[in-house]
Coordinates of C-alpha atoms and ligand atoms in Angstrom, one line a residue:
M143 CA -78.9 108.5 87.4
R144 CA -77.6 110.7 84.6
L145 CA -74.0 110.3 83.6
E146 CA -72.6 113.2 81.6
L147 CA -68.9 112.6 80.9
I148 CA -66.6 114.3 78.6
N149 CA -65.7 112.6 75.3
F150 CA -62.0 112.4 74.5
T151 CA -61.8 110.8 71.2
R152 CA -58.1 111.3 70.1
Q153 CA -54.8 111.0 71.7
N154 CA -54.8 114.5 73.2
W155 CA -57.7 116.9 73.7
E156 CA -58.7 117.3 70.1
S157 CA -62.1 118.8 70.6
R158 CA -62.2 122.6 70.3
R159 CA -63.7 124.9 72.8
G160 CA -67.4 124.8 72.7
K161 CA -67.7 121.1 72.0
R162 CA -69.3 118.9 74.7
E163 CA -70.3 115.3 74.1
I164 CA -71.6 112.4 76.0
F165 CA -69.3 109.5 76.7
R166 CA -70.2 105.9 77.3
P167 CA -67.4 104.1 79.0
A168 CA -66.1 100.8 77.6
K169 CA -67.8 97.8 79.2
E170 CA -64.6 96.4 80.6
S171 CA -61.6 98.3 81.5
P172 CA -58.3 96.6 80.7
L173 CA -57.1 97.7 84.1
H174 CA -59.6 95.4 85.7
S175 CA -58.7 92.0 84.3
C176 CA -56.5 90.7 87.0
G177 CA -59.0 88.8 89.1
D178 CA -60.7 89.5 92.4
G179 CA -59.7 90.1 96.0
V180 CA -56.4 90.6 97.7
E181 CA -54.7 88.0 95.5
L182 CA -54.6 90.8 92.9
V183 CA -51.8 92.5 94.6
R184 CA -49.5 89.6 94.2
C185 CA -50.0 89.5 90.4
G186 CA -49.0 93.2 90.6
D187 CA -48.9 93.5 86.8
M188 CA -50.8 96.7 86.9
N189 CA -48.8 98.4 89.5
R190 CA -46.7 101.2 88.0
L191 CA -44.2 103.7 89.3
L192 CA -43.9 106.5 86.7
F193 CA -41.2 109.1 86.8
G194 CA -41.8 112.5 85.2
D195 CA -44.4 115.2 84.9
N196 CA -47.8 113.8 85.5
L197 CA -49.6 115.7 82.8
P198 CA -48.1 113.8 79.8
W199 CA -48.5 110.5 81.8
L200 CA -52.1 111.2 82.5
R201 CA -52.7 112.0 78.8
N202 CA -51.2 108.6 77.8
R203 CA -54.3 106.6 76.8
E204 CA -52.5 103.3 76.9
I205 CA -51.7 103.6 80.5
F206 CA -54.8 105.6 81.4
P207 CA -57.8 104.7 79.2
N208 CA -61.1 106.5 79.9
A209 CA -62.8 105.2 83.1
S210 CA -59.9 103.0 84.2
V211 CA -59.1 104.2 87.8
D212 CA -61.2 103.6 90.9
L213 CA -59.7 106.1 93.3
V214 CA -57.5 109.1 93.0
Y215 CA -55.7 110.8 95.9
L216 CA -53.6 113.8 95.1
D217 CA -51.5 115.9 97.4
P218 CA -50.1 118.4 95.0
P219 CA -47.7 121.2 96.0
F220 CA -49.8 123.8 97.8
N221 CA -48.5 127.0 96.3
S222 CA -46.9 127.7 99.6
N223 CA -43.8 129.3 98.1
A224 CA -41.6 127.1 100.2
D225 CA -38.6 125.1 99.3
Y226 CA -38.9 121.5 100.4
N227 CA -36.0 119.5 101.6
V228 CA -35.3 115.9 102.3
L229 CA -33.5 114.9 105.4
F230 CA -30.9 112.2 105.4
H231 CA -29.6 110.1 108.2
E232 CA -26.3 110.7 109.8
A233 CA -24.1 107.9 111.0
S234 CA -25.7 108.3 114.5
G235 CA -29.1 107.5 113.0
E236 CA -30.3 111.0 113.6
A237 CA -31.6 113.2 110.8
S238 CA -28.9 115.4 109.3
Q239 CA -29.4 119.1 109.8
A240 CA -28.1 119.7 106.3
Q241 CA -30.9 119.5 103.9
F242 CA -31.3 118.6 100.3
H243 CA -33.5 120.5 97.8
A244 CA -36.3 118.2 96.6
F245 CA -38.6 120.5 94.8
T246 CA -39.6 124.1 94.8
D247 CA -43.2 124.9 95.5
T248 CA -43.3 128.2 93.7
W249 CA -45.3 129.3 90.7
N250 CA -44.9 132.0 88.2
W251 CA -47.0 133.0 85.2
A252 CA -44.0 132.9 82.8
D253 CA -43.9 129.1 83.3
A254 CA -47.7 128.7 83.3
A255 CA -48.7 130.9 80.4
Q256 CA -48.3 128.3 77.7
T257 CA -50.0 125.5 79.6
Y258 CA -52.9 127.9 80.2
A259 CA -53.2 128.9 76.6
E260 CA -53.2 125.3 75.5
F261 CA -55.8 124.5 78.2
V262 CA -58.3 127.2 77.2
D263 CA -57.9 126.2 73.5
D264 CA -58.2 122.5 73.9
C265 CA -60.3 121.7 76.9
P266 CA -63.6 120.3 75.8
N267 CA -65.3 121.3 79.0
T268 CA -66.5 124.8 78.2
A269 CA -67.8 125.5 81.7
V270 CA -64.4 124.9 83.2
V271 CA -62.7 127.1 80.5
E272 CA -65.2 129.9 81.2
M273 CA -64.5 129.6 84.9
M274 CA -60.7 129.7 84.3
D275 CA -61.2 132.7 82.1
A276 CA -63.1 134.5 84.9
L277 CA -60.5 133.5 87.4
H278 CA -57.8 134.8 85.1
D279 CA -59.7 138.2 84.9
F280 CA -59.7 138.4 88.6
L281 CA -56.3 136.9 89.5
R282 CA -54.4 138.3 86.5
N283 CA -51.0 136.7 85.8
S284 CA -50.4 136.1 89.5
P285 CA -48.7 133.1 91.1
M286 CA -52.1 131.9 92.2
M287 CA -53.3 131.9 88.6
A288 CA -50.2 130.1 87.6
Y289 CA -50.8 127.4 90.2
L290 CA -54.5 127.0 89.0
A291 CA -53.3 126.8 85.4
M292 CA -51.1 123.9 86.4
M293 CA -53.8 122.2 88.3
A294 CA -56.7 122.6 85.9
P295 CA -55.6 120.3 83.0
R296 CA -54.5 117.6 85.5
L297 CA -57.8 117.6 87.2
V298 CA -59.7 117.4 83.9
E299 CA -57.5 114.3 83.0
L300 CA -58.1 112.8 86.4
H301 CA -61.8 113.1 85.9
R302 CA -61.6 111.5 82.5
I303 CA -59.8 108.4 83.8
L304 CA -62.0 107.9 86.8
K305 CA -64.5 105.1 86.5
P306 CA -68.2 106.1 86.9
T307 CA -68.1 104.6 90.4
G308 CA -64.7 106.3 91.2
S309 CA -63.8 109.0 93.7
L310 CA -61.2 111.7 94.0
Y311 CA -59.6 113.1 97.1
L312 CA -57.7 116.4 96.7
H313 CA -55.5 117.3 99.7
C314 CA -54.8 121.0 100.0
D315 CA -54.5 123.8 102.5
P316 CA -56.3 127.2 102.8
T317 CA -53.8 128.9 100.5
A318 CA -55.6 127.7 97.4
S319 CA -58.5 125.5 98.6
H320 CA -61.2 128.0 97.8
Y321 CA -60.2 128.2 94.1
L322 CA -59.5 124.5 93.9
R323 CA -63.0 123.7 95.1
M324 CA -64.5 126.0 92.4
L325 CA -62.4 124.2 89.8
L326 CA -63.5 120.8 91.1
D327 CA -67.2 121.9 91.1
G328 CA -66.7 122.9 87.4
I329 CA -65.0 119.6 86.5
F330 CA -67.0 117.1 88.6
G331 CA -70.3 119.0 88.9
A332 CA -71.2 120.6 92.2
E333 CA -73.7 117.8 92.8
N334 CA -70.8 115.3 93.0
F335 CA -69.1 117.2 95.8
R336 CA -69.3 114.7 98.7
T337 CA -67.6 116.4 101.6
E338 CA -64.8 118.5 102.8
I339 CA -62.6 116.6 105.3
V340 CA -60.8 118.7 107.9
W341 CA -57.6 116.9 109.0
K342 CA -56.0 118.3 112.1
R343 CA -52.4 117.8 111.2
T344 CA -50.6 119.6 113.9
N345 CA -51.1 121.3 117.3
V346 CA -51.5 124.9 118.2
H347 CA -48.4 127.0 117.5
N348 CA -47.3 129.2 120.4
D349 CA -46.1 132.1 118.3
S350 CA -49.2 132.4 116.1
K351 CA -50.6 135.9 115.7
T352 CA -53.9 134.6 114.5
W353 CA -56.0 131.6 115.1
S354 CA -53.5 128.8 114.9
R355 CA -53.8 127.0 111.6
V356 CA -53.7 123.4 112.5
S357 CA -55.6 121.7 109.7
D358 CA -55.5 120.7 106.0
T359 CA -58.5 120.3 103.8
I360 CA -59.3 117.2 101.8
F361 CA -62.0 117.6 99.2
F362 CA -63.9 114.4 98.3
Y363 CA -65.7 114.2 95.0
S364 CA -67.2 111.3 93.2
K365 CA -67.7 110.9 89.5
S366 CA -71.4 110.1 89.9
S367 CA -73.9 109.5 92.6
D368 CA -73.2 105.8 92.4
F369 CA -69.7 105.5 94.0
A370 CA -67.8 102.9 96.0
W371 CA -68.3 103.5 99.7
N372 CA -67.5 101.4 102.7
P373 CA -68.8 103.2 105.8
P374 CA -65.8 103.8 108.0
Y375 CA -66.0 103.3 111.8
Q376 CA -63.7 103.9 114.6
K377 CA -63.6 102.6 118.2
H378 CA -65.8 104.3 120.6
S379 CA -64.0 106.6 123.1
E380 CA -63.4 105.3 126.6
D381 CA -65.7 107.9 128.0
Y382 CA -68.5 106.8 125.7
V383 CA -67.9 103.1 126.6
E384 CA -67.9 103.9 130.3
A385 CA -71.1 105.9 130.0
K386 CA -73.0 103.6 127.7
Y387 CA -71.6 100.1 128.2
G388 CA -71.4 99.9 132.0
N389 CA -72.8 96.3 132.2
R390 CA -70.8 93.1 132.0
D391 CA -72.1 89.6 131.6
E392 CA -70.7 86.4 133.2
K393 CA -68.1 86.1 130.3
G394 CA -66.9 89.7 130.9
R395 CA -68.5 91.1 127.8
Y396 CA -69.6 94.7 128.0
F397 CA -73.2 95.5 127.0
T398 CA -75.8 98.2 127.0
L399 CA -79.5 97.7 127.3
D400 CA -82.0 98.5 124.5
N401 CA -85.7 98.8 124.4
M402 CA -87.7 95.7 123.2
T403 CA -91.1 97.3 122.9
S404 CA -92.7 98.1 119.6
P405 CA -92.9 101.8 118.7
A406 CA -96.3 101.3 116.9
P407 CA -99.2 99.1 117.8
R408 CA -98.6 95.5 116.5
P409 CA -101.4 93.2 117.6
N410 CA -99.6 90.1 116.5
M411 CA -96.7 91.0 118.8
M412 CA -98.8 91.3 122.0
Y413 CA -98.1 88.3 124.2
E414 CA -96.8 87.6 127.7
W415 CA -93.1 86.8 127.8
K416 CA -91.7 84.8 130.8
G417 CA -94.2 86.4 133.2
H418 CA -93.8 89.9 131.8
A419 CA -97.0 91.4 130.4
S420 CA -97.1 92.6 126.8
P421 CA -96.2 96.3 126.4
P422 CA -99.2 98.4 125.2
N423 CA -97.9 98.4 121.6
G424 CA -96.6 94.8 121.7
W425 CA -93.0 93.6 121.6
R426 CA -90.5 94.5 118.9
Y427 CA -89.9 90.8 118.1
S428 CA -92.0 87.7 117.4
K429 CA -92.2 84.9 119.9
E430 CA -89.7 82.8 117.9
T431 CA -87.1 85.6 117.7
M432 CA -87.6 86.2 121.5
A433 CA -86.9 82.5 122.1
K434 CA -83.8 82.6 119.9
L435 CA -82.5 85.8 121.6
D436 CA -83.2 84.3 125.0
G437 CA -81.3 81.1 124.1
E438 CA -78.3 83.2 123.1
G439 CA -78.3 85.0 126.4
R440 CA -79.2 88.3 124.8
I441 CA -82.1 89.2 127.0
W442 CA -81.8 90.9 130.4
Y443 CA -84.6 90.3 132.9
P444 CA -85.4 92.6 135.8
D445 CA -86.3 91.0 139.1
D446 CA -89.5 93.0 139.2
K447 CA -92.0 91.3 136.9
S448 CA -93.9 94.7 136.4
K449 CA -90.8 96.0 134.6
R450 CA -89.8 95.0 131.1
P451 CA -87.0 92.7 129.8
R452 CA -84.4 94.5 127.6
L453 CA -82.1 93.6 124.8
K454 CA -78.4 93.3 125.5
R455 CA -76.2 95.0 122.9
F456 CA -72.7 93.8 123.2
L457 CA -69.9 96.3 122.7
D458 CA -67.7 93.8 120.8
E459 CA -70.5 93.3 118.2
M460 CA -70.9 97.0 117.5
P461 CA -69.1 98.5 114.5
G462 CA -68.0 101.5 116.5
R463 CA -68.6 105.1 115.8
L464 CA -69.1 106.3 112.3
I465 CA -66.2 108.5 111.3
D466 CA -67.3 112.1 110.5
N467 CA -65.5 114.7 108.3
V468 CA -63.4 116.2 111.1
W469 CA -60.3 114.0 111.7
T470 CA -58.4 114.7 114.8
D471 CA -57.2 111.2 115.5
I472 CA -54.4 110.9 112.9
S473 CA -51.2 112.5 114.0
P474 CA -48.8 113.8 111.4
S475 CA -45.8 111.7 110.5
N476 CA -43.5 114.0 112.5
S477 CA -39.8 113.4 112.8
Q478 CA -40.4 111.1 115.8
A479 CA -42.9 108.9 114.0
I480 CA -41.6 105.5 113.1
E481 CA -42.8 105.7 109.6
R482 CA -41.0 109.0 108.8
L483 CA -38.8 108.6 105.8
G484 CA -37.5 112.2 105.7
Y485 CA -39.7 113.4 102.8
P486 CA -40.8 116.9 103.8
T487 CA -44.5 116.6 102.9
Q488 CA -44.9 112.9 103.8
K489 CA -48.4 112.2 105.0
P490 CA -49.3 109.6 107.6
Q491 CA -50.2 106.2 106.3
A492 CA -53.3 106.0 108.5
L493 CA -54.7 108.9 106.6
L494 CA -54.4 107.1 103.3
E495 CA -55.5 103.8 104.7
R496 CA -58.7 105.4 105.9
I497 CA -59.4 107.0 102.5
I498 CA -58.6 103.8 100.6
L499 CA -60.6 101.5 102.8
A500 CA -63.7 103.8 102.6
S501 CA -63.6 104.6 98.9
S502 CA -62.3 101.5 97.2
N503 CA -62.4 97.7 97.3
P504 CA -59.7 95.1 97.2
G505 CA -58.3 94.8 93.7
D506 CA -59.3 98.3 92.7
M507 CA -56.9 100.7 91.0
V508 CA -55.6 103.6 93.1
L509 CA -53.7 106.5 91.6
D510 CA -51.6 109.1 93.2
P511 CA -50.3 111.5 90.5
F512 CA -48.2 113.5 93.0
C513 CA -47.0 110.6 95.0
G514 CA -44.0 112.0 96.9
C515 CA -42.4 109.3 99.0
G516 CA -45.2 106.9 98.2
T517 CA -47.6 107.0 101.2
T518 CA -50.6 106.2 99.0
I519 CA -48.8 103.5 97.2
H520 CA -47.6 101.9 100.4
A521 CA -51.2 102.0 101.8
A522 CA -52.7 100.6 98.6
Q523 CA -50.2 97.8 98.4
K524 CA -50.9 96.9 102.1
L525 CA -54.7 96.9 101.5
G526 CA -54.6 94.7 98.4
R527 CA -55.3 97.4 95.8
Q528 CA -53.5 97.9 92.6
W529 CA -51.7 101.2 92.3
I530 CA -50.1 103.7 90.0
G531 CA -47.8 106.5 91.4
I532 CA -46.3 109.4 89.5
D533 CA -43.7 111.9 90.6
V534 CA -41.5 114.3 88.8
T535 CA -38.6 114.1 91.3
Y536 CA -36.3 111.2 90.9
L537 CA -35.4 111.3 94.6
A538 CA -39.1 110.6 95.4
I539 CA -39.1 107.7 93.0
N540 CA -35.9 106.3 94.6
L541 CA -37.4 106.6 98.1
I542 CA -40.6 104.8 97.0
K543 CA -38.6 101.9 95.6
R544 CA -36.7 101.6 98.8
R545 CA -39.8 102.0 100.9
L546 CA -41.6 99.2 99.0
K547 CA -38.7 96.9 99.2
D548 CA -38.3 97.5 102.9
A549 CA -42.0 97.1 103.6
F550 CA -43.0 94.2 101.3
G551 CA -39.8 92.5 100.1
N552 CA -40.4 90.3 97.2
D553 CA -44.2 90.4 97.7
V554 CA -44.5 93.6 95.7
Q555 CA -44.2 93.7 92.0
F556 CA -44.5 96.8 89.8
K557 CA -43.4 98.2 86.5
E558 CA -41.1 101.3 86.4
Q559 CA -41.5 103.7 83.6
G560 CA -40.0 107.1 82.7
Q561 CA -36.6 106.5 84.1
P562 CA -33.6 105.7 82.0
T563 CA -32.9 102.1 81.3
D564 CA -30.2 102.4 78.7
F565 CA -27.5 104.8 77.5
G566 CA -29.8 106.5 75.0
S567 CA -32.5 107.3 77.6
A568 CA -29.9 108.3 80.2
K569 CA -28.5 110.8 77.7
E570 CA -31.9 112.2 77.0
L571 CA -32.5 112.7 80.7
A572 CA -29.1 114.4 81.1
R573 CA -30.1 116.7 78.2
L574 CA -33.6 117.5 79.5
D575 CA -32.8 117.9 83.2
K576 CA -29.3 117.8 84.6
W577 CA -30.4 117.8 88.2
Q578 CA -32.8 114.8 87.8
F579 CA -30.1 113.0 85.8
Q580 CA -27.7 113.5 88.7
Q581 CA -30.2 112.2 91.2
W582 CA -30.8 109.2 89.0
A583 CA -27.1 108.5 88.4
L584 CA -26.4 108.7 92.2
S585 CA -29.2 106.2 92.8
L586 CA -27.4 103.7 90.6
I587 CA -24.7 103.3 93.3
D588 CA -27.0 104.1 96.3
A589 CA -25.2 107.3 97.0
R590 CA -26.7 110.0 99.2
P591 CA -27.4 113.1 97.1
R592 CA -25.6 116.3 98.0
T593 CA -27.2 118.2 100.9
E594 CA -27.5 122.0 100.8
G595 CA -24.4 122.6 102.9
D596 CA -22.3 120.3 100.6
G597 CA -20.9 121.5 97.3
K598 CA -20.7 125.1 98.4
G599 CA -17.7 127.1 99.5
A600 CA -15.0 124.8 100.7
D601 CA -17.1 121.7 100.0
R602 CA -16.5 121.9 96.3
G603 CA -17.5 119.4 93.8
V604 CA -19.8 117.2 95.9
D605 CA -22.7 115.7 94.0
G606 CA -23.1 112.8 96.3
L607 CA -21.6 110.8 99.1
L608 CA -21.0 107.2 100.1
Y609 CA -20.2 106.3 103.7
F610 CA -18.6 103.3 105.3
Y611 CA -17.6 102.5 108.9
E612 CA -13.9 102.3 109.7
S613 CA -14.4 101.7 113.4
K614 CA -17.5 101.7 115.7
D615 CA -17.3 105.5 116.1
K616 CA -15.6 106.5 112.9
R617 CA -17.1 106.6 109.4
E618 CA -15.3 107.5 106.3
K619 CA -16.7 109.3 103.2
I620 CA -16.3 108.8 99.5
L621 CA -17.0 111.8 97.3
V622 CA -19.1 111.1 94.2
Q623 CA -19.2 113.4 91.2
V624 CA -21.6 113.0 88.2
K625 CA -20.9 114.1 84.7
G626 CA -23.8 114.0 82.1
G627 CA -21.7 115.7 79.4
A628 CA -18.3 115.5 77.9
V629 CA -15.4 114.4 80.2
K630 CA -11.7 115.2 79.9
R631 CA -8.5 114.4 81.6
N632 CA -8.6 117.5 83.8
D633 CA -11.7 116.2 85.5
M634 CA -9.6 113.5 87.2
A635 CA -7.2 116.1 88.6
T636 CA -10.1 118.1 89.8
L637 CA -11.7 115.1 91.5
L638 CA -8.5 114.1 93.1
G639 CA -7.9 117.7 94.3
D640 CA -11.4 117.8 95.9
V641 CA -10.9 114.4 97.5
N642 CA -7.5 115.4 99.1
N643 CA -8.6 118.9 100.1
Q644 CA -11.7 117.8 101.8
K645 CA -10.2 114.7 103.4
F646 CA -12.3 112.1 101.7
V647 CA -10.8 108.6 101.5
G648 CA -11.7 108.3 97.9
G649 CA -13.6 109.7 94.9
I650 CA -15.9 108.2 92.3
L651 CA -16.7 109.7 88.9
I652 CA -20.0 108.5 87.3
T653 CA -19.9 109.5 83.7
L654 CA -22.3 109.2 80.8
E655 CA -19.6 109.5 78.2
K656 CA -16.9 106.8 78.1
P657 CA -13.7 107.9 79.8
T658 CA -10.6 108.4 77.7
K659 CA -7.4 106.3 78.1
P660 CA -5.5 109.2 79.8
M661 CA -8.3 109.6 82.2
R662 CA -8.1 105.9 83.2
E663 CA -4.4 106.2 83.6
E664 CA -4.7 109.3 85.8
A665 CA -7.3 107.5 88.0
A666 CA -4.9 104.5 88.3
D667 CA -2.0 106.8 89.2
A668 CA -4.0 108.2 92.1
G669 CA -3.1 105.0 94.1
R670 CA -5.2 103.1 96.6
Y671 CA -6.5 103.3 100.2
T672 CA -6.7 100.6 102.8
S673 CA -9.6 99.8 105.1
K674 CA -8.4 98.2 108.4
L675 CA -11.9 97.2 109.5
W676 CA -12.7 95.5 106.3
H677 CA -9.8 93.0 106.5
D678 CA -6.9 95.3 105.5
K679 CA -8.2 95.3 102.0
D680 CA -7.2 98.1 99.6
Y681 CA -9.4 99.9 97.1
P682 CA -8.8 102.4 94.3
K683 CA -8.6 106.0 95.5
I684 CA -10.2 107.3 92.3
Q685 CA -12.7 105.2 90.4
I686 CA -14.5 105.9 87.2
L687 CA -17.9 104.2 86.6
T688 CA -19.8 104.6 83.4
V689 CA -23.6 104.8 83.3
E690 CA -23.7 102.0 80.7
G691 CA -21.6 99.7 82.9
L692 CA -23.7 100.4 86.0
L693 CA -26.9 99.7 84.0
D694 CA -25.7 96.4 82.5
G695 CA -24.1 95.4 85.8
S696 CA -20.6 95.1 84.5
E697 CA -19.3 97.9 86.8
R698 CA -19.8 98.5 90.4
V699 CA -18.3 100.4 93.3
D700 CA -15.0 98.9 94.5
G701 CA -15.0 99.9 98.2
P702 CA -15.9 98.6 101.7
P703 CA -19.5 97.8 102.4
Q704 CA -21.6 101.0 102.4
M705 CA -23.9 102.4 105.0
N706 CA -27.4 103.0 104.0
P707 CA -28.1 106.8 104.4
F708 CA -31.8 106.5 103.8
A709 CA -34.4 105.9 106.6
K710 CA -35.9 102.4 106.5
A711 CA -39.6 101.7 106.2
Q712 CA -41.0 99.1 108.6
R713 CA -41.7 95.6 107.3
E714 CA -45.4 95.0 106.7
A715 CA -47.3 91.8 107.5
K716 CA -48.8 89.9 104.5
P717 CA -51.9 91.4 103.1
E718 CA -55.0 90.6 105.0
K719 CA -58.7 90.5 104.2
Q720 CA -60.5 93.9 104.1
Q721 CA -62.8 92.9 107.0
D722 CA -59.8 92.0 109.2
M723 CA -58.1 95.3 108.3
L724 CA -61.2 97.3 109.1
R725 CA -61.7 95.4 112.4
E726 CA -58.1 95.9 113.4
M727 CA -57.8 99.5 112.4
F728 CA -60.9 101.2 113.8
Ligands
SAM820 C1 -46.9 117.4 98.6 S1 -45.8 116.3 97.9 C2 -46.6 114.7 98.0 C3 -46.3 114.0 99.3 C4 -47.0 112.6 99.4 N1 -48.4 112.7 99.7 C5 -46.3 111.8 100.5 O1 -47.0 111.4 101.5 O2 -45.1 111.6 100.4 C6 -46.0 116.7 96.2 C7 -45.2 115.9 95.2 O3 -45.6 116.2 93.9 C8 -44.5 116.1 93.1 N2 -44.8 116.9 91.9 C9 -44.8 118.3 91.8 N3 -45.2 118.6 90.5 C10 -45.3 117.4 89.8 C11 -45.7 117.1 88.5 N4 -46.0 118.1 87.6 N5 -45.8 115.8 88.2 C12 -45.5 114.8 89.0 N6 -45.2 115.1 90.3 C13 -45.1 116.4 90.7 C14 -43.3 116.6 93.9 O4 -42.1 116.1 93.5 C15 -43.7 116.1 95.3 O5 -43.0 114.9 95.5

């Protein structure tokens, strides 16, 4: 086996175009020091949830040394030009029709031009750079080229951090799959293309004017020819079982009958067995093995001595049917599915469990650099793998934290990085990205982010909402506003006006900067509201909370117990052994 990997010697790609070197991975990766087996997951010190753009994270060599990850699954935005939305639950438990902007899957060259220029200058893999140049000649400065310019440096980094035995699964659709496969061939080598999985994700659409597009594509590449692989099986279909395993023994076990004759002449296997003459080529088994099989009740005897005994193969001892590359048995996590969390591009957990079981082993490191609401992470945790998830949307990070807590309680441990932990980093986030700062600040009080209908027209000033029940059928709303910049006395009057005009019971201002004394006085002057259901207790109508106080725990919402507006993930059982999992699943 010849391993030709790309050498990354400095913090970022330092090598110039044209330089290609051989890399020998470190003997022992620091990401593999945790021990063995499913116990690993409990130590959890390698599990990480990273908030932010994945490219700088992937280039961080402390977190991602060369050859440190066993399995990568990525489900990047598909260049579908669609706005994605996250659904929230109404008090009735049904998904709200109003939707919330999560991320925009649109690409333009103006955003990508610089990334592309850096890529062609710095990428040490000249073959890939040449391919990208050729694609650029063909695609010009199109949205497709912008999309590929975004993907290329990330795929090069993912290749760098994969172990020699590692694998990568790229989930995409026909919009860009043809170009992505070329890119992957360039980065991994065409010889390391393993297969293209076709996943039937939906049913035929009635209104389709062409062949209904019902599938996604998942490309499977390995870093070398020596990659982790646990052959995946699934249960035989009922039709197959009926046709093949029609016999039952006295214990009720289904079996089929197999030939016991030798395919080639074997003189030492020619003997009479229990009154049945030797077949012309002899038996397949020695006399001793025949006696053992007989003792175990594994031989079927015909009444007619001129006919041959046959071997019983029991259905419950068969691994099942080897799974091929066309997957029609995993239904999408649609709005009815129990695992649905409301994230628009959420993938079914069974899909990720199948990939993780086949291409990694307990204790291995699984990475999803576009992790969305955390399906890969959930599956990896459940199957006793270590994991790292990255997402640029704070809402996704927040959903994952809730999902892990709901599903695993205190059994899951992980390190969070990239999100603000103190005043300074909160201020930096507010400076860099007002929208993500707002999402993050709302998550500090578990508020539901604004939906698309909110905050427009008459619904002015709504950044987020808190809900509580006032009676069985009536819920009340508290308006939440977030300020990442300077605050002034007028802001309190505006908040109170929005609360009164839109019939909220109260309003909360989350502010980065400390409120002034007049602001506090104005908030106090707004008075209080009473909740009958919650023991006639009264609460401030307008409340100011500072980011600093929320972070250090000295401030919190003073209001009746809040409803959870997020869908809940189902609780998972304790991690089991891989063999038990495989047996149970397929
Ligand atoms: C198709 S969704 C993934 C859905 C995921 N497989 C699941 O089951 O929930 C793509 C995700 O990539 C994230 N994303 C897009 N660009 C990113 C970037 N540059 N860095 C990190 N995450 C990014 C988006 O926020 C979105 O959550």
